[in-house]
PDB file of C-alpha atoms in Angstrom:
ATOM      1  CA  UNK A1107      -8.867 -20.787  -7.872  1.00 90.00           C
ATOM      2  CA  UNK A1108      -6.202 -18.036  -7.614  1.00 96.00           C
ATOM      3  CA  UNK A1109      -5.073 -15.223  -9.931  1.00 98.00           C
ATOM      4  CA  UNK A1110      -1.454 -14.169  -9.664  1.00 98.00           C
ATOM      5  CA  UNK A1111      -1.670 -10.378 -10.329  1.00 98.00           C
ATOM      6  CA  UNK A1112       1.476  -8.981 -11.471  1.00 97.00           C
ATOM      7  CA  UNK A1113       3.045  -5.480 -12.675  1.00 97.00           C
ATOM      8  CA  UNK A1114       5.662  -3.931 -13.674  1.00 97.00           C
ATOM      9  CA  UNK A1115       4.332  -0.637 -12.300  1.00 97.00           C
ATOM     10  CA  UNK A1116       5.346  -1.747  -8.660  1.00 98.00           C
ATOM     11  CA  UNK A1117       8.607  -3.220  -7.663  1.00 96.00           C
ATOM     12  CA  UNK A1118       9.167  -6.706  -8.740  1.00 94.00           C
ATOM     13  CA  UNK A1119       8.827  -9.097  -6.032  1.00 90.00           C
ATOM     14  CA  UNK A1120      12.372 -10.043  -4.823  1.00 82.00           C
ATOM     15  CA  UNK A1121      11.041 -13.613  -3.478  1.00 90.00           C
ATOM     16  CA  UNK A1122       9.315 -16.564  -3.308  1.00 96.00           C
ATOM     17  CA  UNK A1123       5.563 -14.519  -3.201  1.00 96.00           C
ATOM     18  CA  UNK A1124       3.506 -12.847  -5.436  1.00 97.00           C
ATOM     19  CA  UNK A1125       2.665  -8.983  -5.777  1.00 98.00           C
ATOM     20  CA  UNK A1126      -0.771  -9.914  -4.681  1.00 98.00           C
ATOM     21  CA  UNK A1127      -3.438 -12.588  -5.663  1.00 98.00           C
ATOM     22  CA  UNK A1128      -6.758 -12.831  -6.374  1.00 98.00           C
ATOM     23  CA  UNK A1129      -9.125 -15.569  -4.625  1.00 98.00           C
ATOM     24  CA  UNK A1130     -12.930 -14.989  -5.684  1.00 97.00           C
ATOM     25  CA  UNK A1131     -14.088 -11.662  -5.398  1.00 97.00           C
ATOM     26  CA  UNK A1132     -10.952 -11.144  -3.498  1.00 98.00           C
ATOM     27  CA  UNK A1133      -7.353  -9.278  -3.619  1.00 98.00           C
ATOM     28  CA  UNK A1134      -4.715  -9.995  -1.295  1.00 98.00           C
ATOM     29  CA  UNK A1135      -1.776  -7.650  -2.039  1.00 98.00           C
ATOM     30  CA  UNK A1136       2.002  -8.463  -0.431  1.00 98.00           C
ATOM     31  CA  UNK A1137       3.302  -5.647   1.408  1.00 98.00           C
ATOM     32  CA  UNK A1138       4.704  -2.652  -0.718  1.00 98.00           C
ATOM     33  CA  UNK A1139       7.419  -0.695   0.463  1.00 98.00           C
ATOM     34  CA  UNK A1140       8.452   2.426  -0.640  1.00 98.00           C
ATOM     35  CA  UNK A1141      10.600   1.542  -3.803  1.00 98.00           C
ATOM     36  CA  UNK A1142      10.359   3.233  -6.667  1.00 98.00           C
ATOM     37  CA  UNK A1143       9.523   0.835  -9.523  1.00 96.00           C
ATOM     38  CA  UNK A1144      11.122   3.107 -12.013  1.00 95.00           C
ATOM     39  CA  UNK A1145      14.838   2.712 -10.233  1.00 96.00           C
ATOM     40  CA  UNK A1146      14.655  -0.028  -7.580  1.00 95.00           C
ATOM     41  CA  UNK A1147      15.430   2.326  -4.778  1.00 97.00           C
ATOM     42  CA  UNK A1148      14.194   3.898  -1.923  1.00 97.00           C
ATOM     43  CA  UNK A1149      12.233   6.867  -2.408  1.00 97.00           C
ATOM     44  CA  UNK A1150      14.311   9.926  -0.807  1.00 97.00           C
ATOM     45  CA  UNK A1151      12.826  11.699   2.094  1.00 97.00           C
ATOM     46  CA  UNK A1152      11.382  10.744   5.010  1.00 98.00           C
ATOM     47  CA  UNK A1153       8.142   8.902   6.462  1.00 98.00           C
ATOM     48  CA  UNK A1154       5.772  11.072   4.231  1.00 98.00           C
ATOM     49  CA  UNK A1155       7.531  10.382   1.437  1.00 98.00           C
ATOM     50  CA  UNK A1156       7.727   6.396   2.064  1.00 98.00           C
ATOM     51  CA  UNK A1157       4.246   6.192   2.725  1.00 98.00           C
ATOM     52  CA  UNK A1158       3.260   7.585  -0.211  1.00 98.00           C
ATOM     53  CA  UNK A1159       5.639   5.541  -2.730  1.00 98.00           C
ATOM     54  CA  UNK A1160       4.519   2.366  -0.655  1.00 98.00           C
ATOM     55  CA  UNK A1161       0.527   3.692  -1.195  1.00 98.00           C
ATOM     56  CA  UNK A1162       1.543   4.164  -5.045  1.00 97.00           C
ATOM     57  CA  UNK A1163       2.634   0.722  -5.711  1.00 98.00           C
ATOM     58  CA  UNK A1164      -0.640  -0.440  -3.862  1.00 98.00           C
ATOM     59  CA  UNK A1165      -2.653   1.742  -6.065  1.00 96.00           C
ATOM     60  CA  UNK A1166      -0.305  -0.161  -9.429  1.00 98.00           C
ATOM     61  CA  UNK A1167      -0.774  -3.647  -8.291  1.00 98.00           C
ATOM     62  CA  UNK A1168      -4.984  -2.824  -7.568  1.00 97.00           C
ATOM     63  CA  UNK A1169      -4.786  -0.814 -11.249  1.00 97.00           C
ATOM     64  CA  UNK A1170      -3.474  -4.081 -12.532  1.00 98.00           C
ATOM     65  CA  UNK A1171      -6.416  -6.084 -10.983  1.00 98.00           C
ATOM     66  CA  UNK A1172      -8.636  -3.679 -12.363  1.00 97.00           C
ATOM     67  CA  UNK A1173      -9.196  -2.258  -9.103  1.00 96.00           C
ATOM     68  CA  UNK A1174      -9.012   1.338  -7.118  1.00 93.00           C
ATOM     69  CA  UNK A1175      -8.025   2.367  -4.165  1.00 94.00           C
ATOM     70  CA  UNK A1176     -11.915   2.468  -3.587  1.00 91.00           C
ATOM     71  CA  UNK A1177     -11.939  -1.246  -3.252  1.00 94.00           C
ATOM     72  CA  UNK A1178     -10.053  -1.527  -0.358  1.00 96.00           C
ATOM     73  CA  UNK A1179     -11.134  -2.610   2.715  1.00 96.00           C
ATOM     74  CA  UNK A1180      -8.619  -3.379   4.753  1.00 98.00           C
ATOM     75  CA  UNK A1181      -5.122  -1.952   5.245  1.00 98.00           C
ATOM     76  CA  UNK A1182      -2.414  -2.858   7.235  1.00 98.00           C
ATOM     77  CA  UNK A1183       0.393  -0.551   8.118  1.00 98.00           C
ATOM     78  CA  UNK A1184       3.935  -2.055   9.357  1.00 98.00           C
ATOM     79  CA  UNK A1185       5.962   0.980  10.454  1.00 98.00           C
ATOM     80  CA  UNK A1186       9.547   1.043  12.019  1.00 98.00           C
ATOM     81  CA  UNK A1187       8.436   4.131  14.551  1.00 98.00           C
ATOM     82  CA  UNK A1188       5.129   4.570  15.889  1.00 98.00           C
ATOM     83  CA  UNK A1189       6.606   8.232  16.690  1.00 98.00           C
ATOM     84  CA  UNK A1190       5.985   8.268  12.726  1.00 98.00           C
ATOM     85  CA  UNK A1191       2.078   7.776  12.982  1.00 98.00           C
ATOM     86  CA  UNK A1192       0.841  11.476  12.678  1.00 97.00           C
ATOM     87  CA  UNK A1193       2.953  11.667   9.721  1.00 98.00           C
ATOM     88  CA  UNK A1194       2.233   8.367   7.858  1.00 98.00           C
ATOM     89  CA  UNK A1195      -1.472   8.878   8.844  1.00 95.00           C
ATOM     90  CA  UNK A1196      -1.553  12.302   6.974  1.00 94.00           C
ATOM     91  CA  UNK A1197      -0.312  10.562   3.660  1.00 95.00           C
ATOM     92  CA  UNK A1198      -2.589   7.732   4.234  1.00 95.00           C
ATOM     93  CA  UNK A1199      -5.487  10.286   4.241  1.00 91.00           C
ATOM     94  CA  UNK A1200      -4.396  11.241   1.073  1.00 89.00           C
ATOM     95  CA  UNK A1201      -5.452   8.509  -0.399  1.00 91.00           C
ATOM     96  CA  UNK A1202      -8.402   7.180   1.574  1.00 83.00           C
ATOM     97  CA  UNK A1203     -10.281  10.931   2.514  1.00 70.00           C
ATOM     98  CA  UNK A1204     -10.352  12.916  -0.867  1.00 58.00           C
ATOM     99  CA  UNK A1205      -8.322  15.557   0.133  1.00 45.00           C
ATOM    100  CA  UNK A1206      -6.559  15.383  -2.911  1.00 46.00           C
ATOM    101  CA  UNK A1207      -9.442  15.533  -5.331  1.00 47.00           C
ATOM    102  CA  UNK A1208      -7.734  12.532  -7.494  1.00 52.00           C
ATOM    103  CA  UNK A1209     -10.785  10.243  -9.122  1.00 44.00           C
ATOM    104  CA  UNK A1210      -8.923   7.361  -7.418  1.00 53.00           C
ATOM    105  CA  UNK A1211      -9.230   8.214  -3.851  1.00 56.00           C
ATOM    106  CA  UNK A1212     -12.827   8.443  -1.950  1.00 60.00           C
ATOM    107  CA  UNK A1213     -14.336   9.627   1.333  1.00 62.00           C
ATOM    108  CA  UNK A1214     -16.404   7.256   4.176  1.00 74.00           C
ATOM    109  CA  UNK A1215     -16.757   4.727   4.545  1.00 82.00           C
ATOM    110  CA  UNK A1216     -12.741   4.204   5.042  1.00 89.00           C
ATOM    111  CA  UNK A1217     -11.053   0.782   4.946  1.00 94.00           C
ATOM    112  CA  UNK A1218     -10.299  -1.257   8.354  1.00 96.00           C
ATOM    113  CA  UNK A1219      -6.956  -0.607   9.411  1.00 97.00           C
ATOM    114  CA  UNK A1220      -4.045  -1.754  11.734  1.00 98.00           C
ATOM    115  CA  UNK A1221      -0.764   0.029  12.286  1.00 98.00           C
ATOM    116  CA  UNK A1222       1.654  -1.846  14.273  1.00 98.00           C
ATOM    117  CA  UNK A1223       5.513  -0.943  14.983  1.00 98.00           C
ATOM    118  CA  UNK A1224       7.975  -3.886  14.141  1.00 98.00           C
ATOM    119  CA  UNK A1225      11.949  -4.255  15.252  1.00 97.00           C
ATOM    120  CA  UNK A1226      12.829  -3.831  11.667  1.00 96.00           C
ATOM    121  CA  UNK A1227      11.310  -3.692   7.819  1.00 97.00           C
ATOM    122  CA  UNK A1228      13.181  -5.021   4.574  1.00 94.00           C
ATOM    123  CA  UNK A1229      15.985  -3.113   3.622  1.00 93.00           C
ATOM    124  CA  UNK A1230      15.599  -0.398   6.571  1.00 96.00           C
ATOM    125  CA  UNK A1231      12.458   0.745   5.278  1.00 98.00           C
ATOM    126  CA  UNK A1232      10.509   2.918   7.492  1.00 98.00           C
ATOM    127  CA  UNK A1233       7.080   1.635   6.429  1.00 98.00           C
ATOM    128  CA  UNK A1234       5.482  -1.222   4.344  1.00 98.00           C
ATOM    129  CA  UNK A1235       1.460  -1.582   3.785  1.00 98.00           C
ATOM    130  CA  UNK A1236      -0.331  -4.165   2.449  1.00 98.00           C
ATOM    131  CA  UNK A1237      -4.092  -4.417   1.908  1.00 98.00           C
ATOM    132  CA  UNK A1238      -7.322  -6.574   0.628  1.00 98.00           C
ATOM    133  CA  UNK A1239      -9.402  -5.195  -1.516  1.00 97.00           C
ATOM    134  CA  UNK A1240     -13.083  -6.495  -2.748  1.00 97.00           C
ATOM    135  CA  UNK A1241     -14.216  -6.846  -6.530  1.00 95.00           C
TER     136      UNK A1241
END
């Protein structure tokens, strides 16, 4: 049976899907992009800064679930550049390494991952990410 998990700590979805959805032990999130919930815009700034709106709004939708970022274990980053990478990947560390000492982000083992470069992104974003996290 699926869950519909929904919050209004991440931006609304602005289709015909579902912020993510839970299937057995199972979360499937849609892909986040860089919107802040709080104003429905872009965050300003640059690659860094996108990444780490678009890895906030996973962390709300997992909160939601009653999940962390600890539960993930599998990522996948759509960015616009691939010249980007070193920067996104410094953000995404952030939240997957502990380098930031916040309870919500952990060390090894790290999630699978896949970065891949597309033509374009909704609404010129620079990055989206979307993940599955376990129960």
């Amino acid at each position: 049976m699926k869950q519909v998990i929904n919050t209004s700590a991440a931006p609304a979805a602005i289709g015909p899907y579902s912020q993510a959805i839970q299937v057995s032990n199972l979360v499937y999130t849609s892909g986040q992009l860089p919107i802040d919930p709080a104003t429905g815009a872009f965050v300003e700034g640059g690659i860094k800064e996108q990444t780490r709106q678009s890895l906030s709004n996973v962390q709300a939708v997992l909160r939601e679930a009653g999940l962390s970022m600890s539960n993930v274990i599998k990522t996948t980053v759509f960015m616009a550049d691939m010249a980007d990478f070193a920067a996104m990947n410094e953000v995404y560390a952030e939240f997957f390494a502990g380098q930031s000492g916040k309870a919500e982000r952990f060390a090894e083992p790290y999630p699978a991952r896949s970065a891949v470069a597309v033509k374009t992104l909704p609404k010129g974003a620079l990055v989206e990410i979307e993940v599955v996290a376990a129960i």
